[in-house]
mmCIF file of C-alpha atoms in Angstrom:
data_model
loop_
_atom_site.group_PDB
_atom_site.id
_atom_site.type_symbol
_atom_site.label_atom_id
_atom_site.label_comp_id
_atom_site.label_asym_id
_atom_site.label_seq_id
_atom_site.Cartn_x
_atom_site.Cartn_y
_atom_site.Cartn_z
ATOM 1 C CA UNK A 1 0.000 0.000 0.000
ATOM 2 C CA UNK A 2 1.356 3.355 -1.043
ATOM 3 C CA UNK A 3 1.021 6.265 1.369
ATOM 4 C CA UNK A 4 1.170 9.894 0.397
ATOM 5 C CA UNK A 5 3.831 11.930 2.135
ATOM 6 C CA UNK A 6 2.558 15.025 3.947
ATOM 7 C CA UNK A 7 3.065 18.309 2.142
ATOM 8 C CA UNK A 8 6.176 20.220 3.252
ATOM 9 C CA UNK A 9 4.188 22.899 5.046
ATOM 10 C CA UNK A 10 7.213 24.880 6.195
ATOM 11 C CA UNK A 11 8.591 25.056 2.641
ATOM 12 C CA UNK A 12 5.200 26.046 1.254
ATOM 13 C CA UNK A 13 4.938 28.759 3.885
ATOM 14 C CA UNK A 14 8.349 30.106 2.914
ATOM 15 C CA UNK A 15 7.465 30.157 -0.770
ATOM 16 C CA UNK A 16 4.244 32.038 -0.025
ATOM 17 C CA UNK A 17 6.107 34.517 2.177
ATOM 18 C CA UNK A 18 8.614 35.177 -0.592
ATOM 19 C CA UNK A 19 6.026 35.583 -3.357
ATOM 20 C CA UNK A 20 3.946 37.919 -1.198
ATOM 21 C CA UNK A 21 6.749 40.494 -0.975
ATOM 22 C CA UNK A 22 6.779 41.023 -4.748
ATOM 23 C CA UNK A 23 4.223 43.845 -4.643
ATOM 24 C CA UNK A 24 5.983 46.459 -6.779
ATOM 25 C CA UNK A 25 6.901 46.975 -10.398
ATOM 26 C CA UNK A 26 10.707 47.009 -10.156
ATOM 27 C CA UNK A 27 11.633 43.610 -8.734
ATOM 28 C CA UNK A 28 13.688 42.845 -5.636
ATOM 29 C CA UNK A 29 17.282 41.950 -4.868
ATOM 30 C CA UNK A 30 18.183 39.011 -2.665
ATOM 31 C CA UNK A 31 19.025 41.421 0.148
ATOM 32 C CA UNK A 32 15.626 43.073 -0.133
ATOM 33 C CA UNK A 33 13.837 39.721 -0.064
ATOM 34 C CA UNK A 34 15.784 38.717 3.054
ATOM 35 C CA UNK A 35 14.927 42.023 4.753
ATOM 36 C CA UNK A 36 11.238 41.822 3.907
ATOM 37 C CA UNK A 37 10.758 38.145 4.751
ATOM 38 C CA UNK A 38 13.153 37.663 7.660
ATOM 39 C CA UNK A 39 14.296 34.376 6.125
ATOM 40 C CA UNK A 40 17.933 33.263 6.316
ATOM 41 C CA UNK A 41 19.897 34.484 3.308
ATOM 42 C CA UNK A 42 20.870 30.960 2.211
ATOM 43 C CA UNK A 43 17.280 29.695 2.396
ATOM 44 C CA UNK A 44 15.915 32.711 0.559
ATOM 45 C CA UNK A 45 18.508 32.377 -2.192
ATOM 46 C CA UNK A 46 17.822 28.663 -2.633
ATOM 47 C CA UNK A 47 14.066 29.179 -2.894
ATOM 48 C CA UNK A 48 14.426 32.156 -5.246
ATOM 49 C CA UNK A 49 16.628 30.175 -7.618
ATOM 50 C CA UNK A 50 14.227 27.248 -7.547
ATOM 51 C CA UNK A 51 11.322 29.569 -8.387
ATOM 52 C CA UNK A 52 13.359 30.948 -11.284
ATOM 53 C CA UNK A 53 13.860 27.387 -12.511
ATOM 54 C CA UNK A 54 10.116 26.722 -12.646
ATOM 55 C CA UNK A 55 9.396 30.166 -14.183
ATOM 56 C CA UNK A 56 7.468 31.539 -11.211
ATOM 57 C CA UNK A 57 10.190 34.165 -10.990
ATOM 58 C CA UNK A 58 12.755 35.505 -13.428
ATOM 59 C CA UNK A 59 16.153 36.937 -12.632
ATOM 60 C CA UNK A 60 17.471 40.058 -14.326
ATOM 61 C CA UNK A 61 21.081 40.457 -13.177
ATOM 62 C CA UNK A 62 20.719 41.156 -9.446
ATOM 63 C CA UNK A 63 16.946 41.547 -9.311
ATOM 64 C CA UNK A 64 14.152 38.995 -9.208
ATOM 65 C CA UNK A 65 10.794 39.645 -10.857
ATOM 66 C CA UNK A 66 7.510 37.749 -11.051
ATOM 67 C CA UNK A 67 7.724 35.263 -13.908
ATOM 68 C CA UNK A 68 5.570 34.286 -16.836
ATOM 69 C CA UNK A 69 4.101 31.278 -15.041
ATOM 70 C CA UNK A 70 2.716 33.519 -12.305
ATOM 71 C CA UNK A 71 1.241 35.782 -14.986
ATOM 72 C CA UNK A 72 -0.315 32.768 -16.695
ATOM 73 C CA UNK A 73 -1.833 31.452 -13.471
ATOM 74 C CA UNK A 74 -3.133 34.895 -12.564
ATOM 75 C CA UNK A 75 -4.820 35.234 -15.941
ATOM 76 C CA UNK A 76 -6.394 31.804 -15.583
ATOM 77 C CA UNK A 77 -7.586 32.609 -12.068
ATOM 78 C CA UNK A 78 -9.252 35.776 -13.320
ATOM 79 C CA UNK A 79 -10.894 33.933 -16.201
ATOM 80 C CA UNK A 80 -12.142 31.153 -13.940
ATOM 81 C CA UNK A 81 -13.680 33.599 -11.444
ATOM 82 C CA UNK A 82 -17.378 33.136 -12.225
ATOM 83 C CA UNK A 83 -18.535 36.497 -10.921
ATOM 84 C CA UNK A 84 -15.905 38.319 -12.964
ATOM 85 C CA UNK A 85 -17.010 36.449 -16.077
ATOM 86 C CA UNK A 86 -20.664 37.227 -15.380
ATOM 87 C CA UNK A 87 -19.832 40.902 -14.894
ATOM 88 C CA UNK A 88 -17.483 41.430 -17.832
ATOM 89 C CA UNK A 89 -19.835 42.663 -20.559
ATOM 90 C CA UNK A 90 -21.934 44.706 -18.114
ATOM 91 C CA UNK A 91 -18.811 46.487 -16.909
ATOM 92 C CA UNK A 92 -17.659 47.122 -20.481
ATOM 93 C CA UNK A 93 -21.011 48.685 -21.279
ATOM 94 C CA UNK A 94 -20.947 50.882 -18.163
ATOM 95 C CA UNK A 95 -17.407 52.053 -18.924
ATOM 96 C CA UNK A 96 -18.352 52.788 -22.521
ATOM 97 C CA UNK A 97 -21.499 54.717 -21.654
ATOM 98 C CA UNK A 98 -19.980 56.830 -18.878
ATOM 99 C CA UNK A 99 -16.457 57.285 -20.226
ATOM 100 C CA UNK A 100 -15.024 56.670 -16.750
ATOM 101 C CA UNK A 101 -13.136 53.911 -14.939
ATOM 102 C CA UNK A 102 -15.212 50.948 -13.766
ATOM 103 C CA UNK A 103 -14.145 48.543 -11.030
ATOM 104 C CA UNK A 104 -15.350 45.189 -9.751
ATOM 105 C CA UNK A 105 -14.113 44.439 -6.234
ATOM 106 C CA UNK A 106 -14.472 41.986 -3.358
ATOM 107 C CA UNK A 107 -13.976 42.564 0.364
ATOM 108 C CA UNK A 108 -11.004 40.819 1.980
ATOM 109 C CA UNK A 109 -10.636 41.757 5.627
ATOM 110 C CA UNK A 110 -10.054 45.501 5.972
ATOM 111 C CA UNK A 111 -9.310 45.892 2.253
ATOM 112 C CA UNK A 112 -10.892 45.362 -1.124
ATOM 113 C CA UNK A 113 -9.319 43.400 -3.950
ATOM 114 C CA UNK A 114 -9.944 44.652 -7.480
ATOM 115 C CA UNK A 115 -11.155 41.792 -9.669
ATOM 116 C CA UNK A 116 -11.450 43.958 -12.763
ATOM 117 C CA UNK A 117 -10.729 47.468 -13.983
ATOM 118 C CA UNK A 118 -12.034 48.886 -17.250
ATOM 119 C CA UNK A 119 -11.776 52.239 -18.970
ATOM 120 C CA UNK A 120 -9.181 54.101 -20.942
ATOM 121 C CA UNK A 121 -8.849 57.874 -20.766
ATOM 122 C CA UNK A 122 -8.544 58.241 -17.013
ATOM 123 C CA UNK A 123 -6.939 54.880 -16.196
ATOM 124 C CA UNK A 124 -3.553 56.320 -15.299
ATOM 125 C CA UNK A 125 -5.144 58.861 -12.955
ATOM 126 C CA UNK A 126 -6.876 56.156 -10.910
ATOM 127 C CA UNK A 127 -4.324 54.343 -8.691
ATOM 128 C CA UNK A 128 -5.810 50.858 -8.928
ATOM 129 C CA UNK A 129 -4.995 47.638 -10.749
ATOM 130 C CA UNK A 130 -6.499 44.196 -11.199
ATOM 131 C CA UNK A 131 -5.360 42.127 -8.229
ATOM 132 C CA UNK A 132 -4.456 45.245 -6.280
ATOM 133 C CA UNK A 133 -5.786 46.221 -2.876
ATOM 134 C CA UNK A 134 -7.179 49.384 -1.323
ATOM 135 C CA UNK A 135 -8.537 50.314 2.109
ATOM 136 C CA UNK A 136 -12.245 49.517 2.250
ATOM 137 C CA UNK A 137 -13.063 52.602 4.338
ATOM 138 C CA UNK A 138 -11.734 54.995 1.682
ATOM 139 C CA UNK A 139 -13.336 53.581 -1.470
ATOM 140 C CA UNK A 140 -16.933 53.601 -2.650
ATOM 141 C CA UNK A 141 -16.807 49.889 -3.489
ATOM 142 C CA UNK A 142 -15.306 49.092 -0.097
ATOM 143 C CA UNK A 143 -17.881 51.109 1.826
ATOM 144 C CA UNK A 144 -20.695 49.555 -0.226
ATOM 145 C CA UNK A 145 -19.516 46.166 1.053
ATOM 146 C CA UNK A 146 -18.681 47.218 4.616
ATOM 147 C CA UNK A 147 -22.206 48.520 5.092
ATOM 148 C CA UNK A 148 -23.479 44.934 5.026
ATOM 149 C CA UNK A 149 -20.446 43.071 6.356
ATOM 150 C CA UNK A 150 -21.662 42.719 9.928
ATOM 151 C CA UNK A 151 -20.546 43.930 13.333
ATOM 152 C CA UNK A 152 -17.731 41.402 13.731
ATOM 153 C CA UNK A 153 -16.032 42.586 10.544
ATOM 154 C CA UNK A 154 -16.500 46.218 11.503
ATOM 155 C CA UNK A 155 -15.131 45.732 15.031
ATOM 156 C CA UNK A 156 -12.096 43.921 13.640
ATOM 157 C CA UNK A 157 -11.459 46.781 11.227
ATOM 158 C CA UNK A 158 -11.841 49.376 13.981
ATOM 159 C CA UNK A 159 -9.363 47.584 16.239
ATOM 160 C CA UNK A 160 -6.573 49.407 14.399
ATOM 161 C CA UNK A 161 -6.182 53.002 13.199
ATOM 162 C CA UNK A 162 -8.140 53.742 10.042
ATOM 163 C CA UNK A 163 -5.983 54.513 6.977
ATOM 164 C CA UNK A 164 -5.923 58.155 5.906
ATOM 165 C CA UNK A 165 -4.608 58.391 2.331
ATOM 166 C CA UNK A 166 -6.044 61.913 1.957
ATOM 167 C CA UNK A 167 -7.044 64.701 4.373
ATOM 168 C CA UNK A 168 -10.759 63.932 3.865
ATOM 169 C CA UNK A 169 -10.570 60.165 4.407
ATOM 170 C CA UNK A 170 -12.784 58.770 7.157
ATOM 171 C CA UNK A 171 -10.712 58.655 10.335
ATOM 172 C CA UNK A 172 -13.156 58.062 13.198
ATOM 173 C CA UNK A 173 -15.511 55.272 14.204
ATOM 174 C CA UNK A 174 -18.438 57.645 14.579
ATOM 175 C CA UNK A 175 -18.065 59.069 11.080
ATOM 176 C CA UNK A 176 -17.606 55.599 9.572
ATOM 177 C CA UNK A 177 -20.692 54.165 11.276
ATOM 178 C CA UNK A 178 -22.782 57.162 10.249
ATOM 179 C CA UNK A 179 -21.743 56.816 6.633
ATOM 180 C CA UNK A 180 -22.341 53.064 6.570
ATOM 181 C CA UNK A 181 -25.832 53.648 7.969
ATOM 182 C CA UNK A 182 -26.563 56.076 5.101
ATOM 183 C CA UNK A 183 -25.297 53.500 2.611
ATOM 184 C CA UNK A 184 -27.630 50.860 4.040
ATOM 185 C CA UNK A 185 -30.568 53.260 3.652
ATOM 186 C CA UNK A 186 -29.787 54.167 0.055
ATOM 187 C CA UNK A 187 -27.858 51.185 -1.276
ATOM 188 C CA UNK A 188 -25.173 53.410 -2.785
ATOM 189 C CA UNK A 189 -21.767 54.654 -1.615
ATOM 190 C CA UNK A 190 -19.619 57.639 -2.527
ATOM 191 C CA UNK A 191 -15.917 58.459 -2.448
ATOM 192 C CA UNK A 192 -15.226 62.167 -2.621
ATOM 193 C CA UNK A 193 -11.433 62.375 -2.831
ATOM 194 C CA UNK A 194 -11.121 59.932 0.091
ATOM 195 C CA UNK A 195 -8.992 57.328 -1.680
ATOM 196 C CA UNK A 196 -7.007 59.746 -3.866
ATOM 197 C CA UNK A 197 -6.932 63.491 -4.383
ATOM 198 C CA UNK A 198 -8.812 64.657 -7.444
ATOM 199 C CA UNK A 199 -10.953 61.513 -7.805
ATOM 200 C CA UNK A 200 -14.614 60.878 -7.090
ATOM 201 C CA UNK A 201 -16.415 57.529 -7.234
ATOM 202 C CA UNK A 202 -19.829 55.997 -6.761
ATOM 203 C CA UNK A 203 -20.254 52.342 -5.810
ATOM 204 C CA UNK A 204 -23.055 49.818 -5.417
ATOM 205 C CA UNK A 205 -23.179 46.318 -3.884
ATOM 206 C CA UNK A 206 -23.605 43.246 -6.074
ATOM 207 C CA UNK A 207 -25.597 40.417 -4.539
ATOM 208 C CA UNK A 208 -28.788 39.479 -2.785
ATOM 209 C CA UNK A 209 -30.379 42.285 -0.738
ATOM 210 C CA UNK A 210 -28.337 42.834 2.406
ATOM 211 C CA UNK A 211 -25.777 40.166 1.498
ATOM 212 C CA UNK A 212 -23.482 41.431 -1.267
ATOM 213 C CA UNK A 213 -20.639 39.314 -2.616
ATOM 214 C CA UNK A 214 -18.907 42.131 -4.491
ATOM 215 C CA UNK A 215 -19.328 45.753 -5.512
ATOM 216 C CA UNK A 216 -18.885 47.839 -8.633
ATOM 217 C CA UNK A 217 -17.760 51.450 -8.794
ATOM 218 C CA UNK A 218 -17.313 54.199 -11.350
ATOM 219 C CA UNK A 219 -14.465 56.679 -10.820
ATOM 220 C CA UNK A 220 -13.246 59.778 -12.560
ATOM 221 C CA UNK A 221 -11.839 63.282 -12.059
ATOM 222 C CA UNK A 222 -13.768 65.375 -9.536
ATOM 223 C CA UNK A 223 -14.400 68.108 -12.063
ATOM 224 C CA UNK A 224 -15.919 65.691 -14.584
ATOM 225 C CA UNK A 225 -17.930 63.314 -12.395
ATOM 226 C CA UNK A 226 -21.530 64.035 -11.424
ATOM 227 C CA UNK A 227 -22.043 61.450 -8.696
ATOM 228 C CA UNK A 228 -25.814 61.781 -8.495
ATOM 229 C CA UNK A 229 -26.206 61.197 -12.233
ATOM 230 C CA UNK A 230 -24.120 58.061 -11.944
ATOM 231 C CA UNK A 231 -26.241 56.512 -9.183
ATOM 232 C CA UNK A 232 -28.892 55.051 -11.475
ATOM 233 C CA UNK A 233 -26.562 53.440 -14.062
ATOM 234 C CA UNK A 234 -24.239 52.072 -11.370
ATOM 235 C CA UNK A 235 -27.119 50.586 -9.394
ATOM 236 C CA UNK A 236 -28.693 49.136 -12.556
ATOM 237 C CA UNK A 237 -25.374 47.582 -13.599
ATOM 238 C CA UNK A 238 -24.906 46.012 -10.163
ATOM 239 C CA UNK A 239 -28.365 44.448 -10.430
ATOM 240 C CA UNK A 240 -27.665 43.213 -13.954
ATOM 241 C CA UNK A 241 -24.378 41.625 -12.883
ATOM 242 C CA UNK A 242 -26.080 39.773 -10.058
ATOM 243 C CA UNK A 243 -28.892 38.623 -12.341
ATOM 244 C CA UNK A 244 -26.392 37.251 -14.869
ATOM 245 C CA UNK A 245 -24.348 35.563 -12.156
ATOM 246 C CA UNK A 246 -27.417 34.037 -10.484
ATOM 247 C CA UNK A 247 -28.704 32.727 -13.789
ATOM 248 C CA UNK A 248 -25.361 31.139 -14.606
ATOM 249 C CA UNK A 249 -24.832 33.296 -17.648
ATOM 250 C CA UNK A 250 -21.469 34.902 -18.444
ATOM 251 C CA UNK A 251 -22.657 37.655 -20.767
ATOM 252 C CA UNK A 252 -25.763 39.815 -21.279
ATOM 253 C CA UNK A 253 -27.613 40.051 -24.595
ATOM 254 C CA UNK A 254 -25.373 41.369 -27.344
ATOM 255 C CA UNK A 255 -21.595 41.335 -27.388
ATOM 256 C CA UNK A 256 -18.716 43.661 -26.740
ATOM 257 C CA UNK A 257 -18.320 44.620 -30.395
ATOM 258 C CA UNK A 258 -21.952 45.751 -30.540
ATOM 259 C CA UNK A 259 -21.502 47.703 -27.298
ATOM 260 C CA UNK A 260 -18.396 49.449 -28.621
ATOM 261 C CA UNK A 261 -20.282 50.560 -31.737
ATOM 262 C CA UNK A 262 -23.048 52.240 -29.732
ATOM 263 C CA UNK A 263 -22.823 56.028 -29.208
ATOM 264 C CA UNK A 264 -21.231 57.011 -25.889
ATOM 265 C CA UNK A 265 -23.363 58.885 -23.395
ATOM 266 C CA UNK A 266 -21.315 60.989 -21.002
ATOM 267 C CA UNK A 267 -23.470 60.287 -17.957
ATOM 268 C CA UNK A 268 -21.174 61.867 -15.431
ATOM 269 C CA UNK A 269 -19.753 64.782 -17.411
#
């Protein structure tokens, strides 16, 4: 009888720790990896070289970068995410009709993770990326999810200082609870330069009433975005995404080529 050997948990943990520190665009040296992970230099070097060998990392002289295999797996993970697939065409249509940046995000502890980001003209002005994170208390998508996350999640978040990326970010428990109560009443959330200076966003939860699984948001320059005009299309898109996901469909009627050929309506301008 053949028995399966237990997985080398300690080695797996070390690999995860190393991969987690690659959160920038410029790669890391061995010394930087050792500093960030606290691993012994010899162990870190051995694991890094092994990851290079299996294409999870690549080495460019003295720096290590995420490799093509990681990129491939990340792309597959995004494609296999059923909610993201159900939302794709709806988000494309919303981005096309408003002319602004559209996000799909999930709540993960005190932060949101961006599952998708669409839009062209203002993309570089919005500091977000697919797979990236942002504080939930500063973003419209994050607040739209926090409003229904429950007291345990909120107490855990409030056990540490709230992040303040801009001078107008929410910094107190009282202000946060008041805003979340307003979001519950209206089913919509706003970000008025709270996540980044010069940006305004409106977000809506995606999911069954009172139990969202994700949120969508539309963001753009403060001077171009009319948040109140965006409420209806953002809310309608969130409902359409949930309907498509619940029905097991991955696209609404029509296709992206047809959407792209429709005239753009500058809803928020």
